[in-house]
Short mmCIF file of N, CA and C in Angstrom, two decimals:
data_model
loop_
_atom_site.label_atom_id
_atom_site.label_comp_id
_atom_site.label_asym_id
_atom_site.label_seq_id
_atom_site.Cartn_x
_atom_site.Cartn_y
_atom_site.Cartn_z
N SER A 1 0.83 -1.18 0.00
CA SER A 1 0.00 0.00 0.00
C SER A 1 0.87 1.24 0.00
N LYS A 2 0.38 2.28 -0.60
CA LYS A 2 1.10 3.54 -0.69
C LYS A 2 1.03 4.27 0.64
N SER A 3 2.15 4.88 1.03
CA SER A 3 2.12 5.63 2.27
C SER A 3 1.48 7.00 2.01
N THR A 4 0.80 7.48 3.01
CA THR A 4 0.15 8.78 2.92
C THR A 4 1.20 9.87 3.08
N PRO A 5 1.23 10.86 2.20
CA PRO A 5 2.21 11.93 2.35
C PRO A 5 1.99 12.68 3.66
N SER A 6 3.07 13.16 4.23
CA SER A 6 2.98 13.93 5.47
C SER A 6 2.24 15.24 5.22
N PRO A 7 1.37 15.62 6.14
CA PRO A 7 0.67 16.90 5.99
C PRO A 7 1.56 18.08 6.39
N HIS A 8 2.73 17.79 6.91
CA HIS A 8 3.62 18.85 7.39
C HIS A 8 4.31 19.56 6.23
N THR A 9 4.62 20.81 6.44
CA THR A 9 5.22 21.60 5.36
C THR A 9 6.66 22.00 5.63
N PHE A 10 7.16 21.82 6.85
CA PHE A 10 8.54 22.18 7.15
C PHE A 10 9.46 21.05 6.72
N ARG A 11 10.27 21.34 5.71
CA ARG A 11 11.14 20.31 5.14
C ARG A 11 12.55 20.86 5.00
N GLU A 12 13.51 19.95 5.07
CA GLU A 12 14.89 20.35 4.85
C GLU A 12 15.22 20.19 3.37
N ARG A 13 16.46 20.50 3.01
CA ARG A 13 16.85 20.53 1.59
C ARG A 13 16.55 19.25 0.83
N ALA A 14 16.73 18.11 1.47
CA ALA A 14 16.49 16.83 0.80
C ALA A 14 15.01 16.46 0.83
N ASN A 15 14.15 17.40 1.24
CA ASN A 15 12.70 17.25 1.28
C ASN A 15 12.21 16.29 2.36
N HIS A 16 13.05 16.06 3.38
CA HIS A 16 12.61 15.25 4.51
C HIS A 16 11.85 16.13 5.49
N CYS A 17 10.80 15.59 6.06
CA CYS A 17 9.96 16.35 6.97
C CYS A 17 10.67 16.54 8.32
N ILE A 18 10.82 17.79 8.71
CA ILE A 18 11.47 18.12 9.98
C ILE A 18 10.57 17.76 11.16
N GLU A 19 9.28 17.91 10.97
CA GLU A 19 8.34 17.63 12.06
C GLU A 19 8.22 16.13 12.34
N CYS A 20 8.29 15.31 11.30
CA CYS A 20 8.17 13.86 11.49
C CYS A 20 9.45 13.25 12.05
N ASP A 21 10.57 13.83 11.73
CA ASP A 21 11.85 13.28 12.16
C ASP A 21 12.74 14.44 12.61
N THR A 22 12.70 14.74 13.90
CA THR A 22 13.39 15.93 14.41
C THR A 22 14.91 15.85 14.32
N LYS A 23 15.48 14.67 14.08
CA LYS A 23 16.93 14.61 13.92
C LYS A 23 17.37 15.41 12.70
N ASN A 24 16.44 15.63 11.75
CA ASN A 24 16.78 16.46 10.59
C ASN A 24 17.10 17.89 11.00
N ILE A 25 16.51 18.37 12.08
CA ILE A 25 16.82 19.71 12.58
C ILE A 25 18.28 19.74 13.02
N HIS A 26 18.70 18.71 13.74
CA HIS A 26 20.09 18.62 14.19
C HIS A 26 21.04 18.66 12.99
N HIS A 27 20.73 17.89 11.95
CA HIS A 27 21.60 17.85 10.77
C HIS A 27 21.64 19.20 10.06
N MET A 28 20.52 19.88 9.98
CA MET A 28 20.50 21.20 9.35
C MET A 28 21.35 22.19 10.15
N LYS A 29 21.22 22.15 11.49
CA LYS A 29 22.00 23.05 12.33
C LYS A 29 23.49 22.73 12.21
N LEU A 30 23.82 21.45 12.19
CA LEU A 30 25.21 21.03 12.06
C LEU A 30 25.80 21.51 10.73
N ASN A 31 25.05 21.36 9.65
CA ASN A 31 25.54 21.79 8.35
C ASN A 31 25.88 23.27 8.33
N ALA A 32 25.13 24.08 9.03
CA ALA A 32 25.33 25.52 9.02
C ALA A 32 26.25 26.01 10.15
N ALA A 33 26.63 25.14 11.07
CA ALA A 33 27.37 25.53 12.26
C ALA A 33 28.82 25.90 11.96
N LYS A 34 29.40 26.65 12.89
CA LYS A 34 30.84 26.91 12.82
C LYS A 34 31.55 25.76 13.53
N GLY A 35 32.77 25.54 13.16
CA GLY A 35 33.56 24.50 13.79
C GLY A 35 34.71 24.08 12.89
N PHE A 36 35.33 22.98 13.25
CA PHE A 36 36.50 22.49 12.52
C PHE A 36 36.14 21.25 11.71
N VAL A 37 36.68 21.17 10.52
CA VAL A 37 36.72 19.91 9.79
C VAL A 37 38.14 19.43 9.98
N TYR A 38 38.26 18.21 10.49
CA TYR A 38 39.59 17.70 10.80
C TYR A 38 39.86 16.41 10.03
N ILE A 39 41.13 16.11 9.89
CA ILE A 39 41.57 14.86 9.28
C ILE A 39 42.41 14.14 10.31
N SER A 40 42.03 12.90 10.59
CA SER A 40 42.79 12.04 11.50
C SER A 40 43.36 10.89 10.70
N ALA A 41 44.42 10.31 11.22
CA ALA A 41 45.04 9.17 10.56
C ALA A 41 45.30 8.07 11.58
N SER A 42 45.13 6.84 11.12
CA SER A 42 45.47 5.67 11.92
C SER A 42 46.60 4.93 11.21
N MET A 43 47.75 4.86 11.84
CA MET A 43 48.88 4.12 11.27
C MET A 43 48.55 2.63 11.21
N ARG A 44 47.84 2.13 12.21
CA ARG A 44 47.49 0.71 12.25
C ARG A 44 46.60 0.32 11.07
N LEU A 45 45.57 1.12 10.82
CA LEU A 45 44.65 0.82 9.72
C LEU A 45 45.16 1.29 8.37
N LYS A 46 46.10 2.25 8.39
CA LYS A 46 46.56 2.91 7.16
C LYS A 46 45.37 3.56 6.46
N MET A 47 44.56 4.26 7.28
CA MET A 47 43.36 4.93 6.78
C MET A 47 43.24 6.32 7.39
N ILE A 48 42.34 7.07 6.78
CA ILE A 48 42.07 8.46 7.15
C ILE A 48 40.63 8.57 7.62
N LYS A 49 40.41 9.44 8.61
CA LYS A 49 39.05 9.76 9.07
C LYS A 49 38.87 11.26 8.89
N VAL A 50 37.75 11.66 8.32
CA VAL A 50 37.42 13.07 8.17
C VAL A 50 36.17 13.34 8.99
N GLY A 51 36.25 14.33 9.88
CA GLY A 51 35.11 14.61 10.73
C GLY A 51 34.95 16.08 11.02
N TYR A 52 33.89 16.38 11.77
CA TYR A 52 33.57 17.74 12.21
C TYR A 52 33.61 17.75 13.74
N SER A 53 34.15 18.82 14.30
CA SER A 53 34.17 18.95 15.74
C SER A 53 34.36 20.41 16.11
N LYS A 54 33.86 20.77 17.27
CA LYS A 54 34.14 22.11 17.80
C LYS A 54 35.49 22.10 18.52
N ALA A 55 35.99 20.91 18.87
CA ALA A 55 37.27 20.77 19.58
C ALA A 55 37.96 19.49 19.10
N PRO A 56 38.74 19.56 18.01
CA PRO A 56 39.37 18.36 17.44
C PRO A 56 40.25 17.56 18.41
N SER A 57 40.96 18.23 19.33
CA SER A 57 41.82 17.48 20.25
C SER A 57 40.97 16.64 21.20
N GLU A 58 39.82 17.17 21.63
CA GLU A 58 38.89 16.38 22.45
C GLU A 58 38.34 15.21 21.64
N ARG A 59 38.02 15.46 20.39
CA ARG A 59 37.47 14.43 19.52
C ARG A 59 38.48 13.30 19.35
N GLU A 60 39.76 13.63 19.26
CA GLU A 60 40.80 12.61 19.13
C GLU A 60 40.74 11.65 20.32
N ARG A 61 40.62 12.19 21.53
CA ARG A 61 40.53 11.34 22.71
C ARG A 61 39.28 10.46 22.66
N THR A 62 38.17 11.04 22.23
CA THR A 62 36.90 10.30 22.17
C THR A 62 36.98 9.14 21.19
N ILE A 63 37.45 9.41 19.97
CA ILE A 63 37.47 8.33 18.97
C ILE A 63 38.46 7.23 19.34
N ASN A 64 39.55 7.61 20.00
CA ASN A 64 40.49 6.58 20.46
C ASN A 64 39.89 5.77 21.61
N GLY A 65 39.15 6.42 22.48
CA GLY A 65 38.49 5.73 23.59
C GLY A 65 37.45 4.73 23.10
N TYR A 66 36.75 5.08 22.03
CA TYR A 66 35.75 4.18 21.43
C TYR A 66 36.38 3.13 20.52
N GLU A 67 37.69 3.27 20.25
CA GLU A 67 38.36 2.42 19.25
C GLU A 67 37.59 2.50 17.93
N TYR A 68 37.38 3.74 17.52
CA TYR A 68 36.62 4.05 16.31
C TYR A 68 37.20 3.31 15.11
N GLY A 69 36.35 2.56 14.43
CA GLY A 69 36.78 1.80 13.27
C GLY A 69 37.71 0.66 13.59
N GLY A 70 37.84 0.32 14.88
CA GLY A 70 38.71 -0.77 15.29
C GLY A 70 40.13 -0.34 15.60
N ALA A 71 40.36 0.96 15.71
CA ALA A 71 41.71 1.45 16.01
C ALA A 71 41.67 2.43 17.18
N ASN A 72 42.77 2.47 17.93
CA ASN A 72 42.86 3.44 19.02
C ASN A 72 44.13 4.29 18.90
N ASP A 73 44.59 4.42 17.66
CA ASP A 73 45.79 5.22 17.42
C ASP A 73 45.53 6.42 16.51
N TRP A 74 44.29 6.90 16.50
CA TRP A 74 43.93 8.04 15.65
C TRP A 74 44.67 9.29 16.12
N GLN A 75 45.23 10.02 15.17
CA GLN A 75 45.91 11.29 15.43
C GLN A 75 45.29 12.36 14.55
N VAL A 76 44.87 13.46 15.14
CA VAL A 76 44.41 14.59 14.32
C VAL A 76 45.66 15.19 13.68
N ILE A 77 45.72 15.12 12.36
CA ILE A 77 46.91 15.59 11.65
C ILE A 77 46.67 16.89 10.90
N ALA A 78 45.40 17.27 10.76
CA ALA A 78 45.09 18.54 10.09
C ALA A 78 43.71 19.00 10.54
N GLN A 79 43.52 20.31 10.52
CA GLN A 79 42.22 20.86 10.85
C GLN A 79 42.08 22.21 10.18
N MET A 80 40.84 22.55 9.88
CA MET A 80 40.54 23.84 9.28
C MET A 80 39.27 24.37 9.92
N PHE A 81 39.31 25.63 10.36
CA PHE A 81 38.15 26.24 10.99
C PHE A 81 37.24 26.85 9.94
N PHE A 82 35.94 26.63 10.10
CA PHE A 82 34.93 27.23 9.24
C PHE A 82 34.03 28.09 10.13
N ALA A 83 33.90 29.37 9.81
CA ALA A 83 33.06 30.28 10.59
C ALA A 83 31.59 29.96 10.40
N LYS A 84 31.26 29.23 9.35
CA LYS A 84 29.90 28.74 9.11
C LYS A 84 29.99 27.57 8.14
N ASN A 85 28.95 26.78 8.09
CA ASN A 85 28.82 25.66 7.15
C ASN A 85 29.91 24.58 7.30
N ALA A 86 30.38 24.35 8.52
CA ALA A 86 31.40 23.32 8.74
C ALA A 86 30.86 21.93 8.41
N GLY A 87 29.63 21.65 8.79
CA GLY A 87 29.05 20.35 8.48
C GLY A 87 28.91 20.13 6.99
N GLN A 88 28.55 21.18 6.29
CA GLN A 88 28.43 21.09 4.83
C GLN A 88 29.80 20.82 4.21
N ALA A 89 30.85 21.50 4.72
CA ALA A 89 32.20 21.28 4.21
C ALA A 89 32.65 19.84 4.47
N GLU A 90 32.34 19.32 5.66
CA GLU A 90 32.68 17.93 5.98
C GLU A 90 32.01 16.98 4.97
N PHE A 91 30.72 17.23 4.70
CA PHE A 91 29.98 16.40 3.75
C PHE A 91 30.62 16.47 2.35
N GLU A 92 31.06 17.65 1.94
CA GLU A 92 31.71 17.80 0.63
C GLU A 92 33.00 16.99 0.56
N VAL A 93 33.78 17.00 1.64
CA VAL A 93 35.01 16.21 1.67
C VAL A 93 34.66 14.72 1.57
N HIS A 94 33.66 14.28 2.33
CA HIS A 94 33.23 12.88 2.26
C HIS A 94 32.81 12.51 0.84
N THR A 95 32.08 13.39 0.18
CA THR A 95 31.63 13.13 -1.20
C THR A 95 32.82 12.99 -2.13
N LYS A 96 33.81 13.86 -2.00
CA LYS A 96 35.00 13.78 -2.85
C LYS A 96 35.80 12.49 -2.60
N LEU A 97 35.76 12.00 -1.37
CA LEU A 97 36.52 10.79 -1.02
C LEU A 97 35.69 9.52 -1.13
N GLU A 98 34.45 9.62 -1.55
CA GLU A 98 33.53 8.48 -1.62
C GLU A 98 34.13 7.23 -2.29
N PRO A 99 34.88 7.36 -3.39
CA PRO A 99 35.46 6.14 -4.00
C PRO A 99 36.40 5.38 -3.08
N PHE A 100 36.86 6.02 -2.01
CA PHE A 100 37.81 5.40 -1.09
C PHE A 100 37.16 5.04 0.25
N ALA A 101 35.83 5.16 0.31
CA ALA A 101 35.10 4.87 1.54
C ALA A 101 35.38 3.46 2.02
N SER A 102 35.59 3.32 3.31
CA SER A 102 35.87 2.03 3.91
C SER A 102 35.14 1.93 5.24
N PRO A 103 33.82 1.75 5.19
CA PRO A 103 33.05 1.72 6.43
C PRO A 103 33.56 0.65 7.39
N GLN A 104 33.68 1.04 8.64
CA GLN A 104 34.13 0.16 9.70
C GLN A 104 33.07 0.19 10.80
N THR A 105 33.32 -0.50 11.89
CA THR A 105 32.39 -0.46 13.02
C THR A 105 33.17 -0.19 14.30
N TYR A 106 32.41 0.16 15.33
CA TYR A 106 32.97 0.31 16.67
C TYR A 106 31.85 0.07 17.66
N LEU A 107 32.22 -0.17 18.91
CA LEU A 107 31.25 -0.45 19.96
C LEU A 107 30.96 0.84 20.72
N ALA A 108 29.69 1.28 20.69
CA ALA A 108 29.29 2.50 21.40
C ALA A 108 28.08 2.18 22.27
N ASN A 109 28.24 2.37 23.57
CA ASN A 109 27.15 2.11 24.52
C ASN A 109 26.57 0.70 24.37
N GLY A 110 27.44 -0.27 24.15
CA GLY A 110 27.02 -1.66 24.05
C GLY A 110 26.45 -2.06 22.70
N HIS A 111 26.44 -1.15 21.73
CA HIS A 111 25.89 -1.46 20.41
C HIS A 111 26.97 -1.30 19.34
N ARG A 112 27.02 -2.26 18.43
CA ARG A 112 27.93 -2.17 17.30
C ARG A 112 27.40 -1.08 16.37
N THR A 113 28.23 -0.09 16.07
CA THR A 113 27.82 1.08 15.29
C THR A 113 28.67 1.22 14.04
N GLN A 114 28.03 1.54 12.95
CA GLN A 114 28.72 1.75 11.68
C GLN A 114 29.35 3.13 11.66
N CYS A 115 30.58 3.22 11.20
CA CYS A 115 31.20 4.53 11.03
C CYS A 115 31.52 4.72 9.55
N SER A 116 31.04 5.83 9.02
CA SER A 116 31.16 6.07 7.58
C SER A 116 32.11 7.21 7.25
N GLU A 117 32.95 7.58 8.20
CA GLU A 117 33.86 8.70 7.99
C GLU A 117 35.30 8.24 7.74
N ILE A 118 35.48 6.95 7.43
CA ILE A 118 36.82 6.40 7.26
C ILE A 118 37.05 6.11 5.78
N PHE A 119 38.26 6.47 5.34
CA PHE A 119 38.59 6.34 3.93
C PHE A 119 39.95 5.66 3.77
N ALA A 120 40.02 4.75 2.81
CA ALA A 120 41.25 4.02 2.51
C ALA A 120 42.08 4.84 1.53
N CYS A 121 42.61 5.94 2.06
CA CYS A 121 43.44 6.80 1.23
C CYS A 121 44.48 7.46 2.12
N GLY A 122 45.41 8.11 1.48
CA GLY A 122 46.44 8.82 2.22
C GLY A 122 46.06 10.26 2.49
N TYR A 123 46.83 10.88 3.36
CA TYR A 123 46.57 12.27 3.71
C TYR A 123 46.63 13.21 2.51
N PRO A 124 47.57 13.05 1.56
CA PRO A 124 47.60 14.01 0.44
C PRO A 124 46.25 14.11 -0.30
N LEU A 125 45.58 12.99 -0.50
CA LEU A 125 44.29 13.01 -1.19
C LEU A 125 43.22 13.68 -0.31
N ALA A 126 43.19 13.34 0.97
CA ALA A 126 42.22 13.94 1.89
C ALA A 126 42.48 15.44 2.04
N ARG A 127 43.73 15.82 2.09
CA ARG A 127 44.11 17.23 2.19
C ARG A 127 43.57 18.01 1.00
N ARG A 128 43.76 17.47 -0.20
CA ARG A 128 43.27 18.12 -1.42
C ARG A 128 41.76 18.26 -1.37
N ALA A 129 41.04 17.23 -0.91
CA ALA A 129 39.58 17.29 -0.82
C ALA A 129 39.13 18.37 0.16
N LEU A 130 39.83 18.52 1.27
CA LEU A 130 39.49 19.55 2.26
C LEU A 130 39.73 20.95 1.68
N ILE A 131 40.84 21.14 1.03
CA ILE A 131 41.15 22.44 0.42
C ILE A 131 40.13 22.77 -0.67
N ASP A 132 39.76 21.78 -1.46
CA ASP A 132 38.74 21.99 -2.50
C ASP A 132 37.40 22.39 -1.88
N ALA A 133 37.02 21.72 -0.79
CA ALA A 133 35.75 22.03 -0.13
C ALA A 133 35.77 23.44 0.47
N ALA A 134 36.93 23.86 0.97
CA ALA A 134 37.07 25.18 1.58
C ALA A 134 37.22 26.28 0.54
N GLY A 135 37.69 25.90 -0.64
CA GLY A 135 37.93 26.89 -1.68
C GLY A 135 39.25 27.62 -1.51
N SER A 136 40.04 27.20 -0.52
CA SER A 136 41.31 27.85 -0.25
C SER A 136 42.10 27.02 0.76
N GLU A 137 43.39 27.24 0.77
CA GLU A 137 44.26 26.57 1.75
C GLU A 137 44.41 27.43 3.01
N VAL A 138 43.88 28.64 2.97
CA VAL A 138 44.00 29.57 4.09
C VAL A 138 43.36 28.97 5.34
N GLY A 139 44.10 28.99 6.43
CA GLY A 139 43.57 28.50 7.70
C GLY A 139 43.81 27.03 7.97
N LEU A 140 44.42 26.32 7.03
CA LEU A 140 44.70 24.89 7.24
C LEU A 140 45.88 24.77 8.20
N LYS A 141 45.66 24.09 9.31
CA LYS A 141 46.72 23.81 10.27
C LYS A 141 46.99 22.32 10.18
N GLU A 142 48.25 21.96 9.93
CA GLU A 142 48.56 20.54 9.76
C GLU A 142 49.85 20.18 10.46
N ARG A 143 49.92 18.92 10.80
CA ARG A 143 51.12 18.39 11.45
C ARG A 143 52.28 18.45 10.47
N SER A 144 53.42 18.85 10.95
CA SER A 144 54.62 18.92 10.12
C SER A 144 54.95 17.53 9.57
N GLY A 145 55.17 17.46 8.28
CA GLY A 145 55.54 16.20 7.63
C GLY A 145 54.37 15.26 7.37
N ALA A 146 53.14 15.71 7.62
CA ALA A 146 51.98 14.83 7.49
C ALA A 146 51.84 14.23 6.09
N SER A 147 52.13 15.02 5.06
CA SER A 147 51.97 14.53 3.69
C SER A 147 52.89 13.35 3.39
N GLU A 148 54.04 13.32 4.05
CA GLU A 148 54.97 12.21 3.84
C GLU A 148 54.67 11.05 4.80
N ILE A 149 54.46 11.37 6.07
CA ILE A 149 54.26 10.34 7.10
C ILE A 149 52.98 9.54 6.85
N PHE A 150 51.92 10.22 6.41
CA PHE A 150 50.62 9.58 6.25
C PHE A 150 50.22 9.44 4.78
N ALA A 151 51.20 9.19 3.94
CA ALA A 151 50.95 8.99 2.50
C ALA A 151 50.58 7.53 2.24
N PHE A 152 49.48 7.10 2.85
CA PHE A 152 49.01 5.73 2.67
C PHE A 152 48.60 5.53 1.21
N ASP A 153 48.53 4.27 0.79
CA ASP A 153 48.06 3.96 -0.56
C ASP A 153 46.59 4.35 -0.68
N ASP A 154 46.22 4.93 -1.81
CA ASP A 154 44.83 5.25 -2.10
C ASP A 154 44.20 4.01 -2.71
N ARG A 155 43.26 3.40 -1.95
CA ARG A 155 42.67 2.12 -2.35
C ARG A 155 41.18 2.31 -2.67
N SER A 156 40.89 2.61 -3.89
CA SER A 156 39.50 2.78 -4.32
C SER A 156 38.74 1.49 -4.19
N GLY A 157 37.47 1.59 -3.77
CA GLY A 157 36.63 0.40 -3.63
C GLY A 157 37.03 -0.49 -2.48
N ALA A 158 37.56 0.12 -1.42
CA ALA A 158 38.08 -0.67 -0.28
C ALA A 158 37.00 -1.21 0.62
N CYS A 159 35.75 -0.79 0.42
CA CYS A 159 34.71 -1.25 1.37
C CYS A 159 34.20 -2.62 1.04
#
């Protein structure tokens, strides 16, 4: 049977009803929020994680504590501050790196959770995607030597 369309009129960009699913409000606010888009690297996994945070160093501790993606050696190696639209910039980086997506899992609050922010590529590729999303290299803070140290193989279709 066909589902009845929602009578609600408040919708986000992808036409999802905000009233029926309030988590869409959170995603809209996140997309427009200020904050950092950061790049982390795991030497053990030889992979990159791209995320959004208001405090990347705190986020590093959190993802290592959760053993995000099965690793606890994540290092924030680059970050860029966005005065607005940080979530949107993060999404753009994820879209550019999509061919290298390598979804992993981790245990959060007793539940196995999928993480979709991990990519089987090296820092140079992720760095380029971040700069492209920002439209400039201005404001990029990165670990010295990161392009050489974290130049993992770019493995398309790794998932």
